[in-house]
PDB file of C-alpha atoms in Angstrom:
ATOM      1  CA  UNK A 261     -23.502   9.997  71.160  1.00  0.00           C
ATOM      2  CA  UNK A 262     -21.626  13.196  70.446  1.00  0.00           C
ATOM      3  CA  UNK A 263     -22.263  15.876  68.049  1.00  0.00           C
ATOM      4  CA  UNK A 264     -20.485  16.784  65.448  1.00  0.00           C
ATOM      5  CA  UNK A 265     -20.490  20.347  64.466  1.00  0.00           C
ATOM      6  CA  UNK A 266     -20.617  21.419  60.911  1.00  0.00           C
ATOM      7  CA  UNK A 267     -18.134  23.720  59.563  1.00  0.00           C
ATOM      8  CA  UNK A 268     -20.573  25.657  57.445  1.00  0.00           C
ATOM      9  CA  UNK A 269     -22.103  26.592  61.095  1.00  0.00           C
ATOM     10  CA  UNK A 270     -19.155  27.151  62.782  1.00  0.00           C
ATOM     11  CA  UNK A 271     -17.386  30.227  62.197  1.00  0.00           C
ATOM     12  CA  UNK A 272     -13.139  29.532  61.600  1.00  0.00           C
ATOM     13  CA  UNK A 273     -11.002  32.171  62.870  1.00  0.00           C
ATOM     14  CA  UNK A 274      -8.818  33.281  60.358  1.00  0.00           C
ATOM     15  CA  UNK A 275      -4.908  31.932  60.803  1.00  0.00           C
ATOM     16  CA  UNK A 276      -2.350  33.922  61.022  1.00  0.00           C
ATOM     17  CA  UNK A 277      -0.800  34.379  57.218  1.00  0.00           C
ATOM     18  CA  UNK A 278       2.988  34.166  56.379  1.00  0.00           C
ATOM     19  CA  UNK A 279       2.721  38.035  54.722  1.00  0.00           C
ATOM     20  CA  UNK A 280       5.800  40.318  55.388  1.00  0.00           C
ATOM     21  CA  UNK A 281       6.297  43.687  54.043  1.00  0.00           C
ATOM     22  CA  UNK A 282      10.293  44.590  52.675  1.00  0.00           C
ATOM     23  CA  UNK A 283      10.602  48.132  53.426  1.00  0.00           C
ATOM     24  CA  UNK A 284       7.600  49.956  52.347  1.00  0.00           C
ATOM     25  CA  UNK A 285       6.003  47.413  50.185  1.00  0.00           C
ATOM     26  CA  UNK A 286       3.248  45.580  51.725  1.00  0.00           C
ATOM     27  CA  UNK A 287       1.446  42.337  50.788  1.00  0.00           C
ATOM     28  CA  UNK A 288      -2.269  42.977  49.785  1.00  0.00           C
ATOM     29  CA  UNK A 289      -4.318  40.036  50.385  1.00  0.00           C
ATOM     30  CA  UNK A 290      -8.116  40.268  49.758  1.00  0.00           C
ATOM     31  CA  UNK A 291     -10.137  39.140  53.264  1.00  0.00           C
ATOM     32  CA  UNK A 292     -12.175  36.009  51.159  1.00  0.00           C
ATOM     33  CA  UNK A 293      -8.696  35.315  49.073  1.00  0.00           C
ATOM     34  CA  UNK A 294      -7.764  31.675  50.739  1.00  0.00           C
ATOM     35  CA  UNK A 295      -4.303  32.091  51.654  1.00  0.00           C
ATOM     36  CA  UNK A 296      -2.640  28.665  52.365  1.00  0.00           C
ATOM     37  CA  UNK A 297      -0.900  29.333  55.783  1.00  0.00           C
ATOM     38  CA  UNK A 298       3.069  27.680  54.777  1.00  0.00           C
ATOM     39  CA  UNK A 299       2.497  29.954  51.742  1.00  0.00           C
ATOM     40  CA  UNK A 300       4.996  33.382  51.775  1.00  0.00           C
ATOM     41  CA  UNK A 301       3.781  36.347  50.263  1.00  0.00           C
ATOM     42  CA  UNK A 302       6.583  39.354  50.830  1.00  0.00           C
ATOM     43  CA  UNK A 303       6.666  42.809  49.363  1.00  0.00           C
ATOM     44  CA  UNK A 304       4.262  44.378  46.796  1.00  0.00           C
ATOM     45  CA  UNK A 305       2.016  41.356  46.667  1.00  0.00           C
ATOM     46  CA  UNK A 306      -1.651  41.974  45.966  1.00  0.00           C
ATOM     47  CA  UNK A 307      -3.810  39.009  45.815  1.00  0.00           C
ATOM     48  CA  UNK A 308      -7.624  39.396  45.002  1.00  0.00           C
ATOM     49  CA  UNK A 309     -11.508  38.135  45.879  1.00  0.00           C
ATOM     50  CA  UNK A 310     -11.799  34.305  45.757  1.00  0.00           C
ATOM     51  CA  UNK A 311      -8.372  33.831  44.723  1.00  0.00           C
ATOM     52  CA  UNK A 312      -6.214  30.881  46.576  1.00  0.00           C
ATOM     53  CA  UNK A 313      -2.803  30.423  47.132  1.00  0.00           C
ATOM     54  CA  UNK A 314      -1.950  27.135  48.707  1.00  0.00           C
ATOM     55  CA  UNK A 315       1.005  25.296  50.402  1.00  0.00           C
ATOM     56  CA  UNK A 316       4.178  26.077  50.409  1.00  0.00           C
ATOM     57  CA  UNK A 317       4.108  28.733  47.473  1.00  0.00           C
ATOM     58  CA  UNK A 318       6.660  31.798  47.899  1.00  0.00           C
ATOM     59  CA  UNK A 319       5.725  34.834  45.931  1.00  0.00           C
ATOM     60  CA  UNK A 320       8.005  37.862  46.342  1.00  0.00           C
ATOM     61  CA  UNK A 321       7.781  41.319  45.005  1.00  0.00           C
ATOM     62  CA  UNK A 322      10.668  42.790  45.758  1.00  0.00           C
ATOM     63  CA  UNK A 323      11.818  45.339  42.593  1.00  0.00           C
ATOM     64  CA  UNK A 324       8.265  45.457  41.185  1.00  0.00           C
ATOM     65  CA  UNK A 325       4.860  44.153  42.299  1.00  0.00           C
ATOM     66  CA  UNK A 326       2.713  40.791  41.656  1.00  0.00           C
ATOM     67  CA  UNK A 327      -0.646  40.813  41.025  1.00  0.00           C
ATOM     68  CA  UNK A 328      -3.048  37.658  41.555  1.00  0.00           C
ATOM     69  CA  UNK A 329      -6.113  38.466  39.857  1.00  0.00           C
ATOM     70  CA  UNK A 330     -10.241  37.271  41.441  1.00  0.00           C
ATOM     71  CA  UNK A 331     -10.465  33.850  41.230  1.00  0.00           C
ATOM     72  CA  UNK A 332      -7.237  32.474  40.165  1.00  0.00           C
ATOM     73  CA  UNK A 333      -6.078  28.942  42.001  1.00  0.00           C
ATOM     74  CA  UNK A 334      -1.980  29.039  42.408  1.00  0.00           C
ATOM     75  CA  UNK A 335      -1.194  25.709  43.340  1.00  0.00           C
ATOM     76  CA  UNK A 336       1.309  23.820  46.421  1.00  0.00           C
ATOM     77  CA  UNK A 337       5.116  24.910  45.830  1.00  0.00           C
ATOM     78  CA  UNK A 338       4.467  27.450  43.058  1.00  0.00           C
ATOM     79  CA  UNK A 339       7.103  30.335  43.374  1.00  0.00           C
ATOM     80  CA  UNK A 340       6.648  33.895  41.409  1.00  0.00           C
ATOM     81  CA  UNK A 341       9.321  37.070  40.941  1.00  0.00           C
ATOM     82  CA  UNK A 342       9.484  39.735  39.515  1.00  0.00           C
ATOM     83  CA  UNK A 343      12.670  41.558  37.418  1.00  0.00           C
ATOM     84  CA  UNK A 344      14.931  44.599  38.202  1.00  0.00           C
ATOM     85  CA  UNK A 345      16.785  46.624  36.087  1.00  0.00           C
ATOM     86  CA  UNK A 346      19.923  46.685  38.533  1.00  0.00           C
ATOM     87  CA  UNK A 347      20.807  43.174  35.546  1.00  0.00           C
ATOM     88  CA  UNK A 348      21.102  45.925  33.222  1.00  0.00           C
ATOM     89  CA  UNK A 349      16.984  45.319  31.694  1.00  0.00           C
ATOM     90  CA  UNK A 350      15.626  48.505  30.409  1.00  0.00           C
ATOM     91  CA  UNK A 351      13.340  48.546  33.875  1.00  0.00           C
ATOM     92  CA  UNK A 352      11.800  46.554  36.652  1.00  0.00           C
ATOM     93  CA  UNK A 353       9.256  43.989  35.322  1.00  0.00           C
ATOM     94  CA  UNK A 354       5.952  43.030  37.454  1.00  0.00           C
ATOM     95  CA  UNK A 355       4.446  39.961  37.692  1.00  0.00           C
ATOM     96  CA  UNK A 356       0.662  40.122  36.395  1.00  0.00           C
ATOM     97  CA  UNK A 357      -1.463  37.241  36.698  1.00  0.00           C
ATOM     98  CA  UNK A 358      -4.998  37.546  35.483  1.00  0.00           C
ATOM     99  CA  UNK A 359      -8.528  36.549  36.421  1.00  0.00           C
ATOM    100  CA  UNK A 360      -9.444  32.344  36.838  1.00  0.00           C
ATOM    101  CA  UNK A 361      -6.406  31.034  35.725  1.00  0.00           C
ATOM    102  CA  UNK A 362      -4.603  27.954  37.341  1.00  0.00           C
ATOM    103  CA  UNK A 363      -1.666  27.749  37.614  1.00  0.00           C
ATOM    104  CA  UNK A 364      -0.268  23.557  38.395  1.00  0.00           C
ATOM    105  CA  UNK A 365       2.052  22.317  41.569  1.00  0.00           C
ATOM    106  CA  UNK A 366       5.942  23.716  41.885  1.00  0.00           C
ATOM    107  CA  UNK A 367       5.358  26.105  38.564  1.00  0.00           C
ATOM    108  CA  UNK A 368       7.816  29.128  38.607  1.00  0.00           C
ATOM    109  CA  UNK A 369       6.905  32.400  36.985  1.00  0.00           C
ATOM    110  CA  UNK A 370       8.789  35.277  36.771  1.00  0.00           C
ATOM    111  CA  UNK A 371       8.567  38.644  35.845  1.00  0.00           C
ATOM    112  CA  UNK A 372       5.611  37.396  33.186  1.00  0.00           C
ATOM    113  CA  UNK A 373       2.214  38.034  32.208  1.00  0.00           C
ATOM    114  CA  UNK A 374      -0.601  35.389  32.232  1.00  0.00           C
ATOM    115  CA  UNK A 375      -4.461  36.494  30.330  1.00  0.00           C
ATOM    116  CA  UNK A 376      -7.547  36.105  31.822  1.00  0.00           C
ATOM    117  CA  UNK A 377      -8.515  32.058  32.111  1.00  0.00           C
ATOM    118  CA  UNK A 378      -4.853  31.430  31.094  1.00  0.00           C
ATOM    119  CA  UNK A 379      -3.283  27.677  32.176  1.00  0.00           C
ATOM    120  CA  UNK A 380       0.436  26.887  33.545  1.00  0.00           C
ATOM    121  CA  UNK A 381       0.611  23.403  34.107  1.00  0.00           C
ATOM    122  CA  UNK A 382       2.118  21.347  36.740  1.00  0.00           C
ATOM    123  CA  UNK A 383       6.434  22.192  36.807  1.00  0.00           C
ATOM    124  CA  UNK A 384       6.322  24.641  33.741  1.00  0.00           C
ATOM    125  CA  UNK A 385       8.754  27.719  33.835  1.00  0.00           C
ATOM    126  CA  UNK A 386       7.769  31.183  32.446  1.00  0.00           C
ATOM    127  CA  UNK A 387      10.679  33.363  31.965  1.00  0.00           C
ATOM    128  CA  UNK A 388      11.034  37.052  32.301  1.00  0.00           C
ATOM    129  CA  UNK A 389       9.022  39.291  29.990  1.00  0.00           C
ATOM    130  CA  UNK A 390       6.874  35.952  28.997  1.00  0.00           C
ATOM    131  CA  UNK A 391       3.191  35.925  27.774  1.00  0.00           C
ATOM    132  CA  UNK A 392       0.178  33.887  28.094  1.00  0.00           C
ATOM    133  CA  UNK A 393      -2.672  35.306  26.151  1.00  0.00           C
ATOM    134  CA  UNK A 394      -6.500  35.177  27.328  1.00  0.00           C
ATOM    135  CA  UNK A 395      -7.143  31.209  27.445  1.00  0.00           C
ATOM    136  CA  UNK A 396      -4.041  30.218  26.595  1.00  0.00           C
ATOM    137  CA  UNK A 397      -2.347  26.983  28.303  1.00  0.00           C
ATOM    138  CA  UNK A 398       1.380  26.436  29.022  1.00  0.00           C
ATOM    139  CA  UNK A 399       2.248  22.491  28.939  1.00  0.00           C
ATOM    140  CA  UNK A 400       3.416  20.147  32.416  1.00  0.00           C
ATOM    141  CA  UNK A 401       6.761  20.824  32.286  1.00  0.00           C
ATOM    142  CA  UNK A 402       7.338  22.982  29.706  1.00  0.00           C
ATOM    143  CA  UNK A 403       9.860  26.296  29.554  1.00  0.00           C
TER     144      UNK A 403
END
């Protein structure tokens, strides 16, 4: 009979991650963040400890920088931005995203802020200059 090794046991090499830099800004991507490998992180990206971003999710900081905070879960097809000022906005505008939130399948957030434990559920939008507070949920679908 064969033997099945266990994965706990078996050390995975890590894959090679979709991470570009755009000029000098480069992608930031803590070593025990999960980083789904059809995900796209360009620019000033920083993602921290235990957080996960999985399939198919493009986050881009071009004009200003994106920040996933420890232990935050950004779901398949999710896609975050950031503002500029070249629109005629009284600056560039990051993208923060706090500690344990969730945020649901094909969300879009840009240039917002999102509390600690904060919720955006599955296909919600959060416009530029946006706020979730601490706990705070955003509903499936909403804008």
């Amino acid at each position: 009979p064969r033997r099945l090794a266990s994965i706990a046991t078996r050390a995975l090499p890590r894959r090679r991650l979709a991470c570009y830099a755009l000029g000098d800004k480069v992608p930031d991507t803590a070593a025990a963040a999960f980083i789904a490998p059809s995900a796209s992180i360009v620019g000033s990206v920083d993602v921290a400890d235990d957080a996960s971003v999985w399939y198919n999710c493009t986050i881009r900081g071009d004009v200003a920088a994106i920040s996933i905070g420890p232990r935050t879960n950004v779901q398949d097809g999710t896609v975050m931005h950031v503002d500029s000022d070249a629109l005629g906005g009284s600056g560039s505008t990051p993208t923060v995203i706090g500690a344990d939130c969730t945020i649901g399948h094909m969300a879009l957030l840009h240039a917002c802020t999102l509390g600690d434990g904060a919720f955006v559920g599955m296909n919600a939008t959060m416009m530029s200059h946006t706020t979730i507070e601490p706990g705070g949920m955003l509903a499936a679908g909403a804008l």
